[in-house]
Amino acid sequence: MTKKTNPEGLGPGSSSYENKHKPIVPHDRQPNKLTYYHVANNTVSDKWITFDELKALAESPTNNLSGIPEIDVPAAKQGLPALSASAANRKTKNAVVECNLMTLLWGDLDNGRWQSLQPLVRAVEALGIESFVVYSTLRHNDLKPRWRVVIELGEPIAIPLWQACQEWLAVKLDGDVCAIKVTQLMFLPAKGPGGYLSHIGRGEALNAYR
């Protein structure tokens, strides 16, 4: 993928960016830090994790909703932490656009194409992606498998390039178009009543500018 320039009015250097409150973003980019919200309905975050910490969570989730009825999952999951693709510390669209730094790629795959984990893992690897996590989401079950893919970026990228990458990923993996929204959150790995599965891809982070 080639590097794209920012449109007028987005990012540092634009008058709209400099004249408004600048969201706090992590300064240490080696490795990337990923913004997450302690509870999904929070609007402000001061919490970050590294991609290695996300991998550890995917291997061994600390949140467990496996003992509740599936019908209660939508309400119960609102009390769980949720990850953002943006480095902004607020999840409003204005804050995300002003920050203009996206730290990961991701996709939700719940249309029935991927009935088991390993074919999905092979499809991700076939795209040349090495560092990633795949995990079953809270509403996953054997009859209706639901997966989340999160891909490590070597460095944060601007929104226009991120959206192009997200569209590319959605097409390649037949993913949900909700992942193209810059403000969309995704729940961190957690065990649900339908069971839990995961895979960790270990290797180099993706260079989105290639």
mmCIF file of C-alpha atoms in Angstrom:
data_model
loop_
_atom_site.group_PDB
_atom_site.id
_atom_site.type_symbol
_atom_site.label_atom_id
_atom_site.label_comp_id
_atom_site.label_asym_id
_atom_site.label_seq_id
_atom_site.Cartn_x
_atom_site.Cartn_y
_atom_site.Cartn_z
ATOM 1 C CA MET A 1 0.000 0.000 0.000
ATOM 2 C CA THR A 2 1.244 3.484 -0.762
ATOM 3 C CA LYS A 3 1.354 6.364 1.650
ATOM 4 C CA LYS A 4 -1.501 8.801 1.251
ATOM 5 C CA THR A 5 -1.571 12.478 2.123
ATOM 6 C CA ASN A 6 -4.003 13.918 4.643
ATOM 7 C CA PRO A 7 -7.009 15.863 3.345
ATOM 8 C CA GLU A 8 -7.332 19.563 4.135
ATOM 9 C CA GLY A 9 -8.163 20.216 7.775
ATOM 10 C CA LEU A 10 -7.016 16.893 9.273
ATOM 11 C CA GLY A 11 -4.094 16.448 11.599
ATOM 12 C CA PRO A 12 -1.274 18.598 12.966
ATOM 13 C CA GLY A 13 -0.576 21.741 10.988
ATOM 14 C CA SER A 14 -4.209 22.537 10.199
ATOM 15 C CA SER A 15 -5.774 25.518 11.911
ATOM 16 C CA SER A 16 -8.681 23.448 13.239
ATOM 17 C CA TYR A 17 -6.246 21.039 14.893
ATOM 18 C CA GLU A 18 -4.075 23.686 16.520
ATOM 19 C CA ASN A 19 -6.966 25.823 17.781
ATOM 20 C CA LYS A 20 -8.802 23.038 19.613
ATOM 21 C CA HIS A 21 -7.930 20.856 22.574
ATOM 22 C CA LYS A 22 -5.368 18.292 21.525
ATOM 23 C CA PRO A 23 -6.206 14.788 22.775
ATOM 24 C CA ILE A 24 -3.522 13.161 24.876
ATOM 25 C CA VAL A 25 -1.678 10.526 22.881
ATOM 26 C CA PRO A 26 1.050 8.179 24.048
ATOM 27 C CA HIS A 27 4.525 9.441 23.194
ATOM 28 C CA ASP A 28 6.333 6.118 23.372
ATOM 29 C CA ARG A 29 5.798 4.454 19.990
ATOM 30 C CA GLN A 30 8.297 1.619 20.495
ATOM 31 C CA PRO A 31 6.241 -0.520 20.784
ATOM 32 C CA ASN A 32 2.892 1.007 19.877
ATOM 33 C CA LYS A 33 0.494 1.696 22.696
ATOM 34 C CA LEU A 34 -3.172 0.933 22.148
ATOM 35 C CA THR A 35 -5.906 3.003 23.778
ATOM 36 C CA TYR A 36 -8.609 1.183 25.686
ATOM 37 C CA TYR A 37 -11.557 2.207 27.848
ATOM 38 C CA HIS A 38 -11.923 0.620 31.280
ATOM 39 C CA VAL A 39 -15.669 0.314 30.650
ATOM 40 C CA ALA A 40 -17.110 0.432 27.156
ATOM 41 C CA ASN A 41 -19.484 3.340 27.823
ATOM 42 C CA ASN A 42 -16.729 5.583 29.217
ATOM 43 C CA THR A 43 -15.974 8.582 26.993
ATOM 44 C CA VAL A 44 -12.441 9.344 28.239
ATOM 45 C CA SER A 45 -9.482 7.006 28.708
ATOM 46 C CA ASP A 46 -6.089 7.269 30.376
ATOM 47 C CA LYS A 47 -5.249 3.612 29.745
ATOM 48 C CA TRP A 48 -3.027 1.994 27.140
ATOM 49 C CA ILE A 49 -1.691 -1.481 26.486
ATOM 50 C CA THR A 50 0.980 -2.756 24.135
ATOM 51 C CA PHE A 51 0.278 -5.252 21.389
ATOM 52 C CA ASP A 52 2.233 -7.869 23.325
ATOM 53 C CA GLU A 53 -0.114 -7.320 26.266
ATOM 54 C CA LEU A 54 -3.075 -7.739 23.909
ATOM 55 C CA LYS A 55 -1.587 -11.042 22.753
ATOM 56 C CA ALA A 56 -1.286 -12.183 26.356
ATOM 57 C CA LEU A 57 -4.934 -11.280 26.983
ATOM 58 C CA ALA A 58 -5.984 -13.203 23.880
ATOM 59 C CA GLU A 59 -4.112 -16.265 25.120
ATOM 60 C CA SER A 60 -5.572 -16.027 28.625
ATOM 61 C CA PRO A 61 -8.537 -13.635 28.996
ATOM 62 C CA THR A 62 -8.999 -12.096 32.430
ATOM 63 C CA ASN A 63 -12.705 -11.400 31.863
ATOM 64 C CA ASN A 64 -15.109 -14.311 31.967
ATOM 65 C CA LEU A 65 -18.809 -14.248 31.079
ATOM 66 C CA SER A 66 -18.992 -17.964 30.359
ATOM 67 C CA GLY A 67 -21.347 -18.600 33.266
ATOM 68 C CA ILE A 68 -24.185 -16.315 32.159
ATOM 69 C CA PRO A 69 -27.019 -17.053 29.703
ATOM 70 C CA GLU A 70 -26.260 -15.927 26.150
ATOM 71 C CA ILE A 71 -29.315 -13.672 26.189
ATOM 72 C CA ASP A 72 -27.680 -11.611 28.960
ATOM 73 C CA VAL A 73 -24.374 -11.059 27.131
ATOM 74 C CA PRO A 74 -25.270 -7.746 25.377
ATOM 75 C CA ALA A 75 -25.987 -6.016 28.683
ATOM 76 C CA ALA A 76 -23.190 -7.681 30.642
ATOM 77 C CA LYS A 77 -20.450 -6.847 28.147
ATOM 78 C CA GLN A 78 -21.022 -3.107 28.562
ATOM 79 C CA GLY A 79 -19.098 -3.367 31.824
ATOM 80 C CA LEU A 80 -16.017 -4.802 30.098
ATOM 81 C CA PRO A 81 -12.982 -2.911 28.730
ATOM 82 C CA ALA A 82 -13.023 -1.978 25.072
ATOM 83 C CA LEU A 83 -10.171 -1.221 22.671
ATOM 84 C CA SER A 84 -9.987 1.713 20.259
ATOM 85 C CA ALA A 85 -8.089 1.845 16.969
ATOM 86 C CA SER A 86 -7.377 5.534 17.601
ATOM 87 C CA ALA A 87 -4.586 6.933 19.780
ATOM 88 C CA ALA A 88 -6.948 9.661 21.023
ATOM 89 C CA ASN A 89 -7.918 9.584 24.684
ATOM 90 C CA ARG A 90 -11.546 10.445 23.916
ATOM 91 C CA LYS A 91 -13.849 8.421 21.690
ATOM 92 C CA THR A 92 -15.804 11.293 20.133
ATOM 93 C CA LYS A 93 -15.439 11.666 16.381
ATOM 94 C CA ASN A 94 -13.948 15.162 16.733
ATOM 95 C CA ALA A 95 -11.240 13.910 19.097
ATOM 96 C CA VAL A 96 -10.387 10.949 16.864
ATOM 97 C CA VAL A 97 -10.211 13.105 13.734
ATOM 98 C CA GLU A 98 -8.095 15.760 15.439
ATOM 99 C CA CYS A 99 -5.683 13.150 16.752
ATOM 100 C CA ASN A 100 -5.462 11.529 13.296
ATOM 101 C CA LEU A 101 -3.381 8.583 14.524
ATOM 102 C CA MET A 102 -4.653 5.023 14.162
ATOM 103 C CA THR A 103 -2.654 2.303 15.887
ATOM 104 C CA LEU A 104 -4.074 -1.003 14.643
ATOM 105 C CA LEU A 105 -6.165 -2.694 11.974
ATOM 106 C CA TRP A 106 -9.062 -4.940 12.869
ATOM 107 C CA GLY A 107 -12.078 -6.805 11.558
ATOM 108 C CA ASP A 108 -15.183 -8.555 12.877
ATOM 109 C CA LEU A 109 -16.119 -11.720 11.015
ATOM 110 C CA ASP A 110 -19.570 -12.999 11.884
ATOM 111 C CA ASN A 111 -21.363 -13.743 8.614
ATOM 112 C CA GLY A 112 -20.757 -17.500 8.729
ATOM 113 C CA ARG A 113 -17.934 -17.722 6.193
ATOM 114 C CA TRP A 114 -15.372 -18.776 8.795
ATOM 115 C CA GLN A 115 -16.782 -21.829 10.540
ATOM 116 C CA SER A 116 -13.548 -22.699 12.296
ATOM 117 C CA LEU A 117 -10.429 -20.914 13.475
ATOM 118 C CA GLN A 118 -7.605 -22.400 11.428
ATOM 119 C CA PRO A 119 -8.917 -21.524 7.922
ATOM 120 C CA LEU A 120 -9.265 -17.913 9.108
ATOM 121 C CA VAL A 121 -5.723 -17.912 10.498
ATOM 122 C CA ARG A 122 -4.387 -19.227 7.179
ATOM 123 C CA ALA A 123 -6.312 -16.521 5.299
ATOM 124 C CA VAL A 124 -4.775 -13.783 7.464
ATOM 125 C CA GLU A 125 -1.288 -15.223 7.008
ATOM 126 C CA ALA A 126 -1.848 -15.434 3.242
ATOM 127 C CA LEU A 127 -2.198 -11.648 3.206
ATOM 128 C CA GLY A 128 1.400 -11.361 4.402
ATOM 129 C CA ILE A 129 0.362 -10.417 7.954
ATOM 130 C CA GLU A 130 2.610 -11.825 10.676
ATOM 131 C CA SER A 131 1.772 -10.119 13.988
ATOM 132 C CA PHE A 132 -1.919 -10.432 14.843
ATOM 133 C CA VAL A 133 -4.469 -11.966 17.161
ATOM 134 C CA VAL A 134 -7.668 -13.813 16.307
ATOM 135 C CA TYR A 135 -10.174 -14.519 19.054
ATOM 136 C CA SER A 136 -13.788 -15.541 19.352
ATOM 137 C CA THR A 137 -16.130 -12.773 20.450
ATOM 138 C CA LEU A 138 -18.571 -12.915 23.331
ATOM 139 C CA ARG A 139 -21.514 -14.040 21.182
ATOM 140 C CA HIS A 140 -19.544 -16.794 19.456
ATOM 141 C CA ASN A 141 -20.924 -20.335 19.502
ATOM 142 C CA ASP A 142 -20.537 -23.496 17.436
ATOM 143 C CA LEU A 143 -23.633 -22.774 15.351
ATOM 144 C CA LYS A 144 -22.783 -19.103 14.711
ATOM 145 C CA PRO A 145 -19.023 -18.593 14.911
ATOM 146 C CA ARG A 146 -17.969 -14.976 15.482
ATOM 147 C CA TRP A 147 -14.342 -13.885 15.263
ATOM 148 C CA ARG A 148 -12.277 -10.755 15.758
ATOM 149 C CA VAL A 149 -8.952 -10.132 14.032
ATOM 150 C CA VAL A 150 -6.602 -7.433 15.355
ATOM 151 C CA ILE A 151 -3.429 -6.620 13.405
ATOM 152 C CA GLU A 152 -0.330 -4.889 14.724
ATOM 153 C CA LEU A 153 0.923 -1.831 12.816
ATOM 154 C CA GLY A 154 4.603 -0.942 12.805
ATOM 155 C CA GLU A 155 3.698 2.703 13.357
ATOM 156 C CA PRO A 156 0.517 4.760 13.699
ATOM 157 C CA ILE A 157 -1.062 5.880 10.428
ATOM 158 C CA ALA A 158 -3.364 8.733 9.418
ATOM 159 C CA ILE A 159 -7.105 8.205 9.015
ATOM 160 C CA PRO A 160 -7.299 8.216 5.189
ATOM 161 C CA LEU A 161 -4.719 5.441 4.864
ATOM 162 C CA TRP A 162 -6.263 3.567 7.799
ATOM 163 C CA GLN A 163 -9.699 3.605 6.174
ATOM 164 C CA ALA A 164 -8.232 2.319 2.914
ATOM 165 C CA CYS A 165 -6.513 -0.495 4.832
ATOM 166 C CA GLN A 166 -9.725 -1.314 6.701
ATOM 167 C CA GLU A 167 -11.713 -1.510 3.478
ATOM 168 C CA TRP A 168 -9.045 -3.762 1.970
ATOM 169 C CA LEU A 169 -9.139 -6.046 5.009
ATOM 170 C CA ALA A 170 -12.945 -6.210 5.036
ATOM 171 C CA VAL A 171 -12.962 -7.265 1.382
ATOM 172 C CA LYS A 172 -10.219 -9.858 1.796
ATOM 173 C CA LEU A 173 -11.732 -11.478 4.895
ATOM 174 C CA ASP A 174 -15.402 -10.755 4.213
ATOM 175 C CA GLY A 175 -15.604 -8.675 7.379
ATOM 176 C CA ASP A 176 -18.233 -6.398 8.885
ATOM 177 C CA VAL A 177 -18.225 -2.844 7.479
ATOM 178 C CA CYS A 178 -18.567 -1.438 11.019
ATOM 179 C CA ALA A 179 -14.784 -1.727 11.299
ATOM 180 C CA ILE A 180 -14.377 1.209 8.893
ATOM 181 C CA LYS A 181 -15.844 3.642 11.455
ATOM 182 C CA VAL A 182 -13.006 5.537 13.148
ATOM 183 C CA THR A 183 -14.859 5.674 16.483
ATOM 184 C CA GLN A 184 -15.887 2.023 16.633
ATOM 185 C CA LEU A 185 -14.712 0.197 19.765
ATOM 186 C CA MET A 186 -14.020 -3.512 20.111
ATOM 187 C CA PHE A 187 -14.204 -5.494 23.320
ATOM 188 C CA LEU A 188 -10.950 -6.926 24.588
ATOM 189 C CA PRO A 189 -10.729 -10.736 24.682
ATOM 190 C CA ALA A 190 -13.187 -12.322 27.113
ATOM 191 C CA LYS A 191 -14.691 -15.759 27.541
ATOM 192 C CA GLY A 192 -18.341 -16.025 26.558
ATOM 193 C CA PRO A 193 -21.021 -18.664 27.169
ATOM 194 C CA GLY A 194 -20.398 -20.242 23.755
ATOM 195 C CA GLY A 195 -16.742 -21.021 24.466
ATOM 196 C CA TYR A 196 -13.490 -19.267 23.650
ATOM 197 C CA LEU A 197 -10.812 -19.833 20.998
ATOM 198 C CA SER A 198 -7.802 -17.777 19.969
ATOM 199 C CA HIS A 199 -4.661 -17.730 17.856
ATOM 200 C CA ILE A 200 -1.583 -15.540 18.191
ATOM 201 C CA GLY A 201 0.424 -14.606 15.111
ATOM 202 C CA ARG A 202 4.039 -13.851 15.978
ATOM 203 C CA GLY A 203 6.318 -11.923 13.661
ATOM 204 C CA GLU A 204 6.902 -8.464 12.249
ATOM 205 C CA ALA A 205 4.286 -5.732 12.593
ATOM 206 C CA LEU A 206 2.600 -4.670 9.372
ATOM 207 C CA ASN A 207 4.091 -1.762 7.412
ATOM 208 C CA ALA A 208 1.001 -0.110 5.946
ATOM 209 C CA TYR A 209 3.073 2.104 3.639
ATOM 210 C CA ARG A 210 4.376 -0.766 1.529
#
